[in-house]
Short mmCIF file of C-alpha atoms in Angstrom, two decimals:
data_model
loop_
_atom_site.label_atom_id
_atom_site.label_comp_id
_atom_site.label_asym_id
_atom_site.label_seq_id
_atom_site.Cartn_x
_atom_site.Cartn_y
_atom_site.Cartn_z
CA MET A 1 7.41 -5.64 -12.49
CA LYS A 2 5.40 -2.88 -12.89
CA GLY A 3 2.79 -1.46 -10.07
CA PHE A 4 4.03 -4.17 -7.70
CA ARG A 5 2.50 -3.06 -4.36
CA HIS A 6 4.10 -3.58 -0.27
CA TRP A 7 1.84 -7.10 0.38
CA ILE A 8 0.21 -4.33 3.65
CA ASP A 9 -0.61 -1.72 1.29
CA GLU A 10 -2.93 -4.99 -0.94
CA LEU A 11 -4.86 -5.28 2.14
CA ALA A 12 -4.75 -1.79 3.49
CA ASP A 13 -7.66 -1.48 0.64
CA GLN A 14 -9.26 -4.54 1.37
CA VAL A 15 -9.60 -3.80 4.68
CA TYR A 16 -10.57 -0.07 3.94
CA GLU A 17 -12.95 -0.97 1.71
CA ASP A 18 -14.84 -3.64 3.84
CA LEU A 19 -14.82 -0.92 7.15
CA LEU A 20 -16.36 1.84 4.77
CA LYS A 21 -19.37 -0.77 3.84
CA ARG A 22 -19.86 -1.11 7.60
CA GLY A 23 -20.18 2.52 8.29
CA LYS A 24 -19.73 3.38 11.41
CA GLU A 25 -18.00 6.44 13.09
CA VAL A 26 -14.77 4.53 15.25
CA TYR A 27 -13.71 1.51 14.01
CA VAL A 28 -11.71 -1.59 16.36
CA PHE A 29 -8.56 -3.15 15.51
CA ASN A 30 -8.58 -6.12 17.86
CA GLY A 31 -5.95 -8.67 18.84
CA GLY A 32 -5.94 -11.22 21.04
CA LEU A 33 -3.11 -13.04 23.37
CA SER A 34 -3.09 -15.74 25.97
CA VAL A 35 -0.97 -15.28 28.83
CA SER A 36 0.18 -19.16 28.95
CA GLY A 37 3.43 -18.41 29.85
CA LEU A 38 6.30 -16.53 28.35
CA GLN A 39 5.28 -14.36 25.59
CA HIS A 40 7.74 -14.23 22.72
CA VAL A 41 8.27 -12.01 20.75
CA GLY A 42 6.36 -14.21 17.63
CA ARG A 43 2.72 -12.29 19.27
CA LEU A 44 4.03 -9.20 18.42
CA ARG A 45 3.23 -9.44 14.53
CA GLY A 46 0.36 -10.39 13.71
CA GLU A 47 -1.57 -9.74 16.93
CA ILE A 48 0.45 -5.85 17.62
CA ILE A 49 2.53 -5.25 14.65
CA ILE A 50 0.49 -5.78 11.34
CA THR A 51 -2.34 -4.17 13.39
CA GLU A 52 -0.84 -1.28 13.84
CA THR A 53 0.83 -0.13 11.18
CA LEU A 54 -2.65 -0.79 9.13
CA ARG A 55 -4.72 1.55 11.79
CA LYS A 56 -2.33 4.21 11.07
CA ILE A 57 -2.44 3.67 7.20
CA LEU A 58 -6.23 3.64 7.91
CA SER A 59 -6.17 6.91 10.34
CA ALA A 60 -3.97 8.90 7.46
CA ARG A 61 -6.81 8.03 5.06
CA GLY A 62 -9.57 9.97 7.58
CA LEU A 63 -11.24 6.54 9.55
CA ARG A 64 -10.86 7.15 13.53
CA ILE A 65 -10.10 3.41 14.60
CA LYS A 66 -9.18 2.38 17.66
CA GLN A 67 -7.39 -0.39 18.43
CA TYR A 68 -7.65 -2.88 21.05
CA LEU A 69 -5.05 -5.63 21.65
CA THR A 70 -7.43 -8.79 24.43
CA LEU A 71 -5.40 -10.84 27.23
CA TYR A 72 -7.67 -14.09 27.21
CA THR A 73 -6.80 -14.15 31.04
CA GLN A 74 -9.51 -16.91 32.25
CA ASP A 75 -7.71 -19.91 29.96
CA ALA A 76 -7.81 -22.95 31.98
CA TRP A 77 -3.28 -22.88 32.44
CA LYS A 78 -2.81 -27.06 31.29
CA GLY A 79 -0.12 -27.60 33.31
CA LYS A 80 2.41 -29.28 30.92
CA GLN A 81 5.80 -29.76 32.04
CA ALA A 82 7.11 -26.63 31.02
CA GLN A 83 4.89 -24.83 32.84
CA LEU A 84 5.59 -26.89 36.47
CA ASN A 85 9.29 -26.33 35.54
CA ALA A 86 8.87 -22.63 36.15
CA PHE A 87 7.70 -23.02 39.62
CA PRO A 88 10.77 -24.24 42.61
CA ASN A 89 8.84 -27.42 43.15
CA PRO A 90 7.22 -28.76 40.03
CA ASP A 91 5.65 -31.40 41.52
CA GLU A 92 3.50 -29.03 44.26
CA ALA A 93 2.93 -26.90 41.59
CA LYS A 94 1.01 -29.71 39.76
CA LYS A 95 -2.44 -28.59 42.19
CA PHE A 96 -2.53 -25.60 39.80
CA LYS A 97 -4.25 -26.96 36.81
CA GLY A 98 -7.60 -25.91 35.14
CA TRP A 99 -7.07 -23.03 36.88
CA PRO A 100 -7.84 -19.11 35.23
CA LEU A 101 -4.38 -18.27 34.21
CA ILE A 102 -5.02 -14.81 36.07
CA LYS A 103 -5.41 -17.69 39.53
CA VAL A 104 -2.67 -18.85 38.95
CA PRO A 105 0.09 -17.63 41.60
CA ASP A 106 3.30 -15.98 39.80
CA PRO A 107 6.37 -19.21 39.96
CA LEU A 108 9.43 -16.97 41.64
CA GLY A 109 6.46 -14.20 44.31
CA CYS A 110 7.32 -11.58 42.40
CA HIS A 111 4.65 -10.35 40.78
CA ALA A 112 0.51 -11.22 42.41
CA ASN A 113 0.14 -14.25 39.81
CA TRP A 114 1.04 -15.60 36.04
CA VAL A 115 0.04 -13.31 34.07
CA GLU A 116 1.22 -10.26 35.86
CA HIS A 117 4.36 -12.07 36.48
CA TYR A 118 5.01 -13.36 31.98
CA TRP A 119 3.67 -10.02 31.14
CA SER A 120 5.91 -8.16 32.38
CA ASP A 121 8.56 -8.93 30.07
CA PHE A 122 6.36 -7.61 26.67
CA GLY A 123 3.14 -5.23 27.80
CA PRO A 124 5.23 -2.85 29.15
CA PHE A 125 7.42 -3.18 25.39
CA ILE A 126 4.27 -2.38 23.23
CA LYS A 127 4.92 1.44 23.44
CA ASP A 128 8.44 0.65 22.42
CA PHE A 129 7.31 -1.29 18.85
CA THR A 130 4.36 1.07 18.40
CA ASP A 131 3.08 4.30 18.19
CA GLY A 132 1.51 3.15 22.02
CA ASN A 133 -1.26 3.72 21.13
CA ILE A 134 -3.17 0.11 22.16
CA GLU A 135 -5.32 -0.37 24.76
CA VAL A 136 -5.40 -3.67 26.77
CA VAL A 137 -8.56 -5.08 28.13
CA THR A 138 -8.99 -8.74 30.14
CA THR A 139 -11.91 -11.21 30.11
CA THR A 140 -11.66 -12.06 33.17
CA GLU A 141 -12.35 -7.84 33.50
CA MET A 142 -14.59 -8.00 30.45
CA TYR A 143 -16.54 -11.07 31.82
CA ARG A 144 -17.82 -8.36 35.03
CA LYS A 145 -18.76 -6.17 32.74
CA ILE A 146 -19.18 -5.56 29.06
CA LEU A 147 -20.15 -9.24 28.64
CA VAL A 148 -23.21 -9.68 30.98
CA PRO A 149 -26.06 -8.77 28.28
CA PHE A 150 -24.07 -11.26 26.51
CA ILE A 151 -24.64 -14.34 28.70
CA LYS A 152 -27.64 -13.88 29.51
CA GLU A 153 -28.49 -14.04 25.68
CA THR A 154 -26.10 -16.95 25.24
CA ILE A 155 -27.77 -19.05 28.16
CA ALA A 156 -31.04 -17.98 26.81
CA ARG A 157 -30.43 -19.22 23.19
CA ARG A 158 -27.81 -21.94 24.10
CA MET A 159 -30.55 -24.37 21.98
CA ASP A 160 -28.85 -22.12 18.49
CA VAL A 161 -25.80 -21.69 20.14
CA ARG A 162 -25.40 -25.81 20.41
CA ARG A 163 -27.09 -27.00 17.02
CA VAL A 164 -24.40 -24.48 15.36
CA VAL A 165 -21.43 -25.41 17.63
CA ASN A 166 -22.09 -29.74 17.05
CA LYS A 167 -21.63 -29.46 13.55
CA TYR A 168 -17.54 -28.58 14.16
CA ARG A 169 -17.32 -30.97 17.45
CA GLY A 170 -17.60 -34.61 15.20
CA ARG A 171 -18.32 -37.24 16.85
CA LYS A 172 -18.19 -35.26 20.72
CA PRO A 173 -21.78 -33.37 20.80
CA TYR A 174 -22.97 -31.06 23.08
CA ASP A 175 -27.14 -32.70 24.15
CA GLU A 176 -29.84 -31.07 25.13
CA SER A 177 -28.87 -30.30 28.56
CA TRP A 178 -25.80 -28.84 27.99
CA ILE A 179 -26.06 -25.24 29.78
CA PRO A 180 -22.47 -23.41 27.35
CA VAL A 181 -21.36 -21.33 31.07
CA GLU A 182 -18.33 -22.33 32.48
CA PRO A 183 -17.64 -21.41 36.25
CA VAL A 184 -14.80 -21.95 38.68
CA CYS A 185 -15.57 -24.47 40.86
CA GLY A 186 -15.30 -23.16 44.74
CA ASN A 187 -13.15 -26.04 46.20
CA CYS A 188 -11.15 -27.28 43.82
CA GLY A 189 -10.42 -24.07 41.86
CA ARG A 190 -10.14 -25.55 37.72
CA ILE A 191 -12.27 -23.93 34.97
CA ASP A 192 -11.64 -27.29 32.79
CA THR A 193 -14.15 -30.41 34.89
CA THR A 194 -16.89 -27.62 35.77
CA GLU A 195 -20.58 -28.83 34.34
CA THR A 196 -23.43 -26.21 34.47
CA VAL A 197 -26.36 -27.91 35.58
CA LYS A 198 -29.19 -26.23 36.26
CA ILE A 199 -30.52 -22.23 36.06
CA ASN A 200 -31.48 -20.76 38.96
CA ASP A 201 -31.95 -17.12 38.34
CA ASP A 202 -30.84 -14.36 35.98
CA ASP A 203 -27.46 -13.92 37.45
CA THR A 204 -26.57 -17.75 38.93
CA VAL A 205 -26.21 -21.47 38.18
CA GLU A 206 -25.69 -24.22 39.15
CA TYR A 207 -22.49 -26.37 38.72
CA VAL A 208 -20.51 -29.80 39.10
CA CYS A 209 -17.01 -30.59 39.16
CA GLU A 210 -15.59 -33.88 37.15
CA HIS A 211 -12.63 -33.37 38.97
CA CYS A 212 -12.50 -32.59 42.84
CA GLY A 213 -16.88 -33.68 42.87
CA PHE A 214 -18.33 -30.60 44.88
CA ARG A 215 -21.51 -28.84 43.68
CA GLY A 216 -22.17 -25.45 44.03
CA ARG A 217 -23.91 -22.27 42.89
CA THR A 218 -22.30 -19.47 41.25
CA SER A 219 -22.36 -16.12 39.07
CA ILE A 220 -22.51 -15.98 35.98
CA THR A 221 -19.84 -14.42 35.61
CA ASP A 222 -17.44 -16.04 37.37
CA GLY A 223 -16.01 -18.19 34.69
CA LYS A 224 -16.32 -17.95 30.89
CA LEU A 225 -17.74 -19.37 28.07
CA MET A 226 -16.68 -22.62 26.56
CA TRP A 227 -13.78 -20.82 23.62
CA ARG A 228 -15.60 -20.81 20.27
CA ILE A 229 -18.82 -18.72 22.10
CA GLU A 230 -15.68 -15.91 24.20
CA TRP A 231 -13.95 -15.29 20.67
CA VAL A 232 -17.61 -13.73 19.47
CA ALA A 233 -18.16 -12.75 22.75
CA VAL A 234 -15.23 -10.43 22.22
CA TRP A 235 -16.12 -9.16 18.69
CA TRP A 236 -19.63 -8.28 20.45
CA GLY A 237 -17.86 -6.72 23.30
CA LEU A 238 -15.74 -4.57 21.81
CA GLY A 239 -17.05 -4.46 18.64
CA VAL A 240 -14.69 -5.76 15.83
CA ASP A 241 -14.12 -4.91 12.42
CA PHE A 242 -10.44 -6.21 12.10
CA GLU A 243 -9.07 -9.38 13.75
CA PRO A 244 -5.71 -11.25 12.95
CA TYR A 245 -5.48 -14.86 14.16
CA GLY A 246 -2.53 -17.30 13.60
CA LYS A 247 -2.72 -20.56 11.02
CA ASP A 248 -3.65 -22.68 13.34
CA HIS A 249 -7.54 -21.50 13.30
CA ALA A 250 -7.37 -20.53 9.38
CA MET A 251 -8.42 -24.36 8.02
CA PRO A 252 -11.52 -24.45 6.25
CA GLY A 253 -14.44 -25.54 9.01
CA GLY A 254 -11.85 -25.04 11.62
CA SER A 255 -12.30 -22.66 15.09
CA ARG A 256 -12.32 -19.03 12.74
CA ASP A 257 -14.80 -20.68 10.65
CA SER A 258 -17.21 -21.79 13.61
CA CYS A 259 -16.78 -18.76 15.73
CA VAL A 260 -18.61 -16.66 11.69
CA ASP A 261 -21.51 -19.13 11.45
CA LEU A 262 -21.66 -18.51 15.30
CA ALA A 263 -21.89 -14.66 15.06
CA ILE A 264 -24.16 -14.63 11.72
CA ASN A 265 -26.99 -17.25 12.26
CA VAL A 266 -26.83 -17.16 16.19
CA TYR A 267 -25.56 -13.13 17.13
CA GLY A 268 -26.93 -11.30 14.44
CA LEU A 269 -23.52 -9.98 14.40
CA LYS A 270 -20.75 -8.80 11.12
CA PRO A 271 -17.58 -11.10 12.19
CA PRO A 272 -14.68 -8.93 11.58
CA PHE A 273 -12.69 -8.47 8.57
CA GLY A 274 -9.39 -11.33 8.80
CA LEU A 275 -5.74 -11.45 8.66
CA PRO A 276 -4.34 -15.69 9.78
CA TYR A 277 -0.43 -15.22 9.86
CA GLU A 278 1.82 -17.81 10.00
CA TRP A 279 4.35 -18.44 13.31
CA VAL A 280 7.22 -17.61 14.12
CA ALA A 281 10.59 -20.10 14.61
CA LEU A 282 13.22 -19.51 16.91
CA ARG A 283 16.57 -20.45 14.71
CA ARG A 284 18.88 -21.70 17.36
CA PRO A 285 22.38 -21.71 17.24
CA ASP A 286 22.95 -24.91 15.58
CA GLY A 287 20.55 -23.66 13.11
CA SER A 288 17.96 -26.11 14.20
CA GLU A 289 14.53 -24.29 13.53
CA VAL A 290 11.80 -24.84 15.94
CA ASP A 291 7.80 -22.97 15.90
CA MET A 292 8.13 -20.29 19.00
CA GLY A 293 5.62 -21.36 22.19
CA SER A 294 4.17 -18.95 25.46
CA SER A 295 2.85 -22.27 27.50
CA ASP A 296 6.34 -24.55 25.36
CA PHE A 297 9.07 -21.44 26.88
CA LEU A 298 10.76 -21.60 23.38
CA GLY A 299 11.12 -18.40 22.15
CA PHE A 300 12.57 -14.95 23.72
CA THR A 301 11.26 -11.96 24.49
CA PRO A 302 10.55 -8.58 23.64
CA LYS A 303 12.21 -7.14 26.46
CA ASP A 304 15.13 -9.59 25.44
CA TRP A 305 15.01 -7.87 22.53
CA VAL A 306 15.28 -4.60 23.81
CA GLU A 307 18.32 -5.16 25.54
CA VAL A 308 20.75 -5.68 22.15
CA ALA A 309 18.53 -4.63 19.37
CA HIS A 310 16.37 -1.47 18.06
CA PRO A 311 12.40 -1.86 17.75
CA HIS A 312 12.32 -0.31 14.27
CA ILE A 313 14.91 -3.58 13.65
CA TYR A 314 12.00 -6.11 14.76
CA ARG A 315 9.47 -4.58 13.08
CA PHE A 316 10.59 -4.68 9.15
CA ILE A 317 11.73 -7.77 9.49
CA VAL A 318 8.26 -7.85 10.31
CA LEU A 319 6.89 -6.59 7.71
CA LYS A 320 8.78 -7.05 4.57
CA THR A 321 7.56 -10.65 5.23
CA PRO A 322 3.61 -11.89 3.70
CA PRO A 323 1.92 -12.32 6.98
CA MET A 324 1.31 -16.29 5.76
CA LYS A 325 5.00 -16.75 5.45
CA LYS A 326 7.10 -17.96 7.95
CA TYR A 327 10.24 -15.95 9.01
CA SER A 328 13.09 -17.61 11.78
CA VAL A 329 14.58 -15.01 14.52
CA SER A 330 18.14 -15.34 16.44
CA LEU A 331 19.10 -13.16 18.85
CA TYR A 332 22.59 -14.60 17.46
CA GLU A 333 22.39 -13.11 15.24
CA ILE A 334 21.37 -9.99 15.18
CA PRO A 335 24.63 -8.26 13.14
CA GLN A 336 22.73 -9.68 9.98
CA TYR A 337 20.20 -8.16 11.15
CA TYR A 338 20.85 -4.18 11.52
CA SER A 339 23.42 -5.62 8.05
CA GLN A 340 19.46 -6.35 5.66
CA TYR A 341 17.86 -3.49 7.63
CA TYR A 342 21.04 -0.65 6.68
CA LYS A 343 20.30 -1.93 3.20
CA ALA A 344 17.19 -1.01 2.77
CA GLU A 345 18.19 2.28 4.28
CA ARG A 346 20.68 2.39 1.38
CA ILE A 347 17.68 1.74 -1.44
CA TYR A 348 15.60 4.39 0.18
CA TYR A 349 17.27 7.29 0.32
CA GLY A 350 19.05 6.54 -3.41
CA LEU A 351 22.04 5.62 -1.87
CA GLU A 352 21.50 1.56 -3.71
CA LYS A 353 19.97 0.11 -6.25
CA ALA A 354 17.56 -3.47 -5.72
CA ARG A 355 18.42 -5.82 -7.73
CA ASP A 356 14.74 -5.24 -8.82
CA ALA A 357 11.43 -3.71 -8.82
CA GLU A 358 9.83 -6.21 -6.67
CA GLU A 359 12.67 -5.77 -3.22
CA GLU A 360 13.06 -2.31 -4.36
CA VAL A 361 9.13 -1.43 -3.24
CA VAL A 362 9.38 -3.95 0.21
CA LEU A 363 12.47 -2.42 1.03
CA LYS A 364 11.91 0.58 0.86
CA ARG A 365 8.39 0.17 2.49
CA SER A 366 9.38 -1.71 5.07
CA TYR A 367 11.70 0.38 5.93
CA GLU A 368 9.77 3.65 6.33
CA LEU A 369 6.70 2.07 8.22
CA SER A 370 9.54 0.34 10.36
CA TYR A 371 10.30 3.18 12.51
CA PRO A 372 7.23 3.10 15.33
CA LYS A 373 6.89 6.60 16.13
CA GLU A 374 7.73 8.99 14.18
CA PRO A 375 8.90 9.25 10.00
CA PRO A 376 12.41 8.28 8.85
CA PRO A 377 14.29 11.37 8.77
CA SER A 378 15.06 13.68 5.97
CA GLN A 379 18.82 12.58 5.80
CA PRO A 380 20.12 9.89 5.04
CA PRO A 381 22.15 8.91 8.70
CA GLU A 382 25.23 7.00 9.02
CA GLN A 383 25.51 3.18 8.91
CA VAL A 384 28.20 2.18 11.17
CA PRO A 385 27.80 -1.92 11.70
CA TYR A 386 26.96 -3.26 14.42
CA THR A 387 30.25 -6.33 15.01
CA HIS A 388 32.43 -2.84 14.41
CA LEU A 389 30.38 -1.52 17.42
CA ALA A 390 30.39 -4.94 19.82
CA ILE A 391 34.60 -3.86 19.24
CA ILE A 392 34.66 -0.76 20.69
CA SER A 393 32.28 -2.16 23.17
CA GLN A 394 34.66 -3.78 23.95
CA ILE A 395 38.36 -1.34 23.95
CA LEU A 396 37.42 1.71 25.24
CA PRO A 397 36.31 2.24 28.72
CA ARG A 398 31.62 3.41 28.92
CA ASP A 399 32.38 6.91 29.90
CA LYS A 400 34.61 6.96 27.39
CA TRP A 401 32.13 5.95 24.75
CA ARG A 402 30.15 9.05 23.86
CA VAL A 403 33.92 10.97 22.40
CA GLU A 404 36.15 8.51 22.08
CA ALA A 405 34.25 6.04 20.43
CA VAL A 406 32.74 8.74 18.47
CA LYS A 407 36.66 9.86 17.10
CA ARG A 408 38.19 6.63 16.93
CA LEU A 409 35.21 6.17 14.34
CA GLN A 410 35.10 9.42 12.74
CA ILE A 411 38.82 8.50 12.60
CA SER A 412 38.85 4.80 10.87
CA GLY A 413 36.03 6.52 8.52
CA HIS A 414 32.83 5.15 9.67
CA LEU A 415 31.76 8.32 10.70
CA PRO A 416 32.07 11.58 8.69
CA PRO A 417 33.74 14.74 10.43
CA ASN A 418 29.89 15.87 11.28
CA PRO A 419 27.97 13.35 11.87
CA THR A 420 23.77 14.01 12.07
CA ASP A 421 22.07 14.17 15.19
CA PHE A 422 20.50 11.30 14.61
CA GLY A 423 23.08 9.46 13.42
CA ILE A 424 25.13 10.10 16.22
CA ARG A 425 22.36 9.20 18.74
CA ARG A 426 21.23 5.57 16.71
CA VAL A 427 25.56 4.90 17.09
CA MET A 428 25.02 5.14 21.15
CA GLU A 429 22.34 3.58 21.76
CA THR A 430 23.91 0.65 19.53
CA LEU A 431 26.59 0.82 20.85
CA GLU A 432 25.10 0.04 23.70
CA LYS A 433 22.93 -3.19 23.01
CA ALA A 434 26.10 -4.87 21.54
CA SER A 435 27.99 -4.63 24.15
CA VAL A 436 25.07 -6.36 26.01
CA TRP A 437 24.71 -8.32 23.40
CA VAL A 438 28.04 -9.12 22.63
CA ARG A 439 28.54 -10.89 26.31
CA LYS A 440 25.45 -12.70 25.35
CA TYR A 441 25.38 -13.96 22.16
CA GLY A 442 28.29 -13.00 21.00
CA PRO A 443 30.79 -15.99 19.33
CA GLU A 444 33.31 -16.99 20.85
CA ASN A 445 36.07 -15.15 17.85
CA LEU A 446 34.08 -11.72 19.12
CA VAL A 447 34.29 -11.96 23.01
CA PHE A 448 37.84 -10.27 23.82
CA ASN A 449 40.03 -8.53 26.70
CA LEU A 450 42.75 -6.72 26.25
CA SER A 451 46.23 -7.84 27.05
CA SER A 452 48.88 -5.20 28.00
CA PRO A 453 51.59 -4.42 24.94
CA PRO A 454 54.32 -7.30 24.89
CA THR A 455 57.47 -6.68 26.63
CA PRO A 456 60.20 -8.53 24.77
CA SER A 457 60.10 -11.50 26.32
CA GLN A 458 57.00 -12.52 25.71
CA ILE A 459 57.51 -12.82 22.12
CA GLY A 460 60.00 -15.48 22.09
CA ASP A 461 58.10 -18.71 21.11
CA ILE A 462 56.91 -16.16 17.66
CA PRO A 463 59.22 -18.10 15.32
CA GLU A 464 61.54 -15.43 12.72
CA LYS A 465 59.42 -15.92 9.90
CA TYR A 466 56.20 -14.13 11.57
CA ILE A 467 59.25 -11.37 14.02
CA THR A 468 59.74 -10.38 10.13
CA VAL A 469 56.09 -9.60 8.53
CA PHE A 470 55.50 -7.95 12.64
CA LYS A 471 57.98 -6.09 11.29
CA LYS A 472 56.62 -4.81 7.70
CA LEU A 473 53.82 -4.35 9.91
CA LEU A 474 54.72 -1.85 12.12
CA LYS A 475 56.97 -0.38 9.23
CA ASN A 476 53.56 -0.17 6.87
CA LEU A 477 51.02 1.30 9.81
CA GLU A 478 53.26 3.90 10.61
CA GLU A 479 53.75 5.66 8.11
CA LEU A 480 49.87 5.00 7.51
CA GLU A 481 48.74 9.23 7.40
CA ASP A 482 45.13 8.18 6.55
CA TRP A 483 44.48 5.60 9.72
CA SER A 484 40.85 4.47 7.63
CA GLU A 485 39.44 0.76 8.04
CA GLU A 486 40.86 -0.12 4.70
CA SER A 487 43.72 1.75 4.75
CA ILE A 488 44.73 -1.00 7.39
CA ARG A 489 44.12 -3.15 5.38
CA ASN A 490 46.51 -2.85 2.21
CA ALA A 491 48.63 -2.29 5.17
CA MET A 492 48.03 -5.64 6.44
CA VAL A 493 47.59 -7.44 3.37
CA ASP A 494 51.30 -6.58 1.28
CA SER A 495 53.03 -7.45 5.36
CA THR A 496 52.25 -10.62 4.92
CA LYS A 497 51.73 -11.21 0.82
CA ASP A 498 55.38 -13.24 1.30
CA LEU A 499 53.51 -16.33 3.22
CA PRO A 500 52.42 -19.21 1.46
CA SER A 501 47.72 -19.38 2.80
CA HIS A 502 48.99 -21.59 5.25
CA GLU A 503 51.38 -19.36 7.35
CA VAL A 504 49.31 -16.14 7.16
CA ASN A 505 46.97 -18.27 9.26
CA GLU A 506 49.60 -19.26 11.79
CA TYR A 507 50.87 -15.36 11.54
CA TYR A 508 47.09 -14.53 12.40
CA LYS A 509 47.23 -16.49 15.67
CA PHE A 510 50.36 -15.29 17.18
CA PHE A 511 48.41 -11.37 16.43
CA TYR A 512 45.53 -12.67 18.23
CA LYS A 513 47.35 -13.37 21.29
CA LEU A 514 49.94 -9.81 21.05
CA PHE A 515 46.85 -8.08 21.51
CA ILE A 516 43.76 -10.38 23.69
CA GLY A 517 45.30 -13.53 24.61
CA LYS A 518 44.30 -16.08 22.54
CA GLU A 519 44.24 -17.48 18.91
CA SER A 520 41.67 -15.75 16.35
CA GLY A 521 39.33 -12.13 17.90
CA PRO A 522 37.73 -10.71 15.60
CA ARG A 523 38.02 -9.23 12.02
CA ALA A 524 41.36 -8.21 11.75
CA ALA A 525 41.32 -4.52 10.32
CA PRO A 526 38.33 -3.43 11.86
CA PHE A 527 40.20 -4.84 14.92
CA ILE A 528 42.69 -2.28 14.41
CA SER A 529 41.29 0.56 12.81
CA LEU A 530 39.02 0.52 16.44
CA LEU A 531 41.80 0.67 19.03
CA GLY A 532 43.85 3.37 17.54
CA ARG A 533 46.89 4.04 15.95
CA GLU A 534 48.25 5.00 19.38
CA THR A 535 47.35 1.81 20.66
CA VAL A 536 48.63 -0.26 18.35
CA LEU A 537 52.26 1.66 17.30
CA ALA A 538 52.04 0.81 21.37
CA TYR A 539 51.65 -2.90 21.18
CA LEU A 540 54.40 -3.81 17.61
CA GLN A 541 57.50 -1.29 19.70
CA VAL A 542 58.49 -4.14 20.92
CA PHE A 543 59.29 -5.17 17.63
CA LYS A 544 61.29 -2.54 16.58
CA HIS A 545 65.33 -3.65 17.59
#
């Protein structure tokens, strides 16, 4: 496909042209998240990774860009069942319904509040998935400081605001008495049941709480603006020029259209260039999929991901997928993601040909941009299959990984005699991650503990026809000059070639029981190659006589 370009480069061209028309010295990119519960990896997609990658591409073209991530911490806590279940006593937690997120206590008592608790599995890991040049701000802070003039302007121009907002409210228009400030109730703490009824002066309002009946007076900064206005307030406060948003906001006549209308026709503000993106799905072990959701606690966090995989792998998945195309991820499928990444890596370095020009462009560019901080290494890094590292992590004690694991991977042909520094570093990092993965998410056949070498009495229940196969396998392996996975595979095939296929399957049950005490295990050739010549022959010596 002549002239095919990666979607992010096409998008970068469009954003570049838009920014030049704005003519600013420093442009602002912003993403937004509500910390309503589990901060899942789907939230890295548009608000962080795509935005950060665009920033770096356009910065390389000479633009100065500042990137923010806004946390909507004044949003009301909805008290969904999944949120209530986060507390030791869900019924008692119902009293926090309607409170600003930032005011809801940490359900486990280990952080200052709900927001800090759930942000702890996400926020500190942003630097791993990006270059780290992203400033996090909260709407709570913004209301206290930079948004005060905007709140005052909104109150002064509330009739104009009401006229625009009512276009999008269907059968529930606001009447002429509406004042678009939502205070926190000084009695019950809710922010979702208060109605401002009077403007006292420049800085305070009076309100009534529909939930508890309390009537109070408070500062215009102790609450929030109605959400459509709040979105525009963030654009105004930060000077936003580019912003992604989830597909739920992208419907014609929907929430973003209403905010654009407000920005232009009430506040005289040029809206940011907007990028809609699809949600990310969680794929369960049974193959079913469900959209990740923060307040529904569906998904897994960046912290969970980096325990078992490099951030590069997730960035690659994000960047090879156009923004409005859904993708699903699962912690159970990490080895497949590494295989896909390694394929892209081989294509990038010219070691493998892509299916067509489009695949070549998408995979090479996505691989290149998958590195959060530095460009890819100048030489192709060595590739060791993820499951091989999961196997070796269970064979060798941790203190022998650095020396003995590398040695065995060299002997088995998975690493060259003089591997690159980058390759060794990646192998050691992946080995650590694979050891966590196999115990937490690995399939049953890949999880094992080595048995002790068998004694003659322990092989008494093996039928004679399989004893013959074991003897042949021992002879074949003893004669191998090269302890590579391929040589071992050939030796194993040769040892079973006289058995009918159903008996080969039966033989392997005894094979695995011999080594790991159960009837199934990792693929035999990789397992034997990584177990090492001396160890394997020690297990098979029992068939010598």
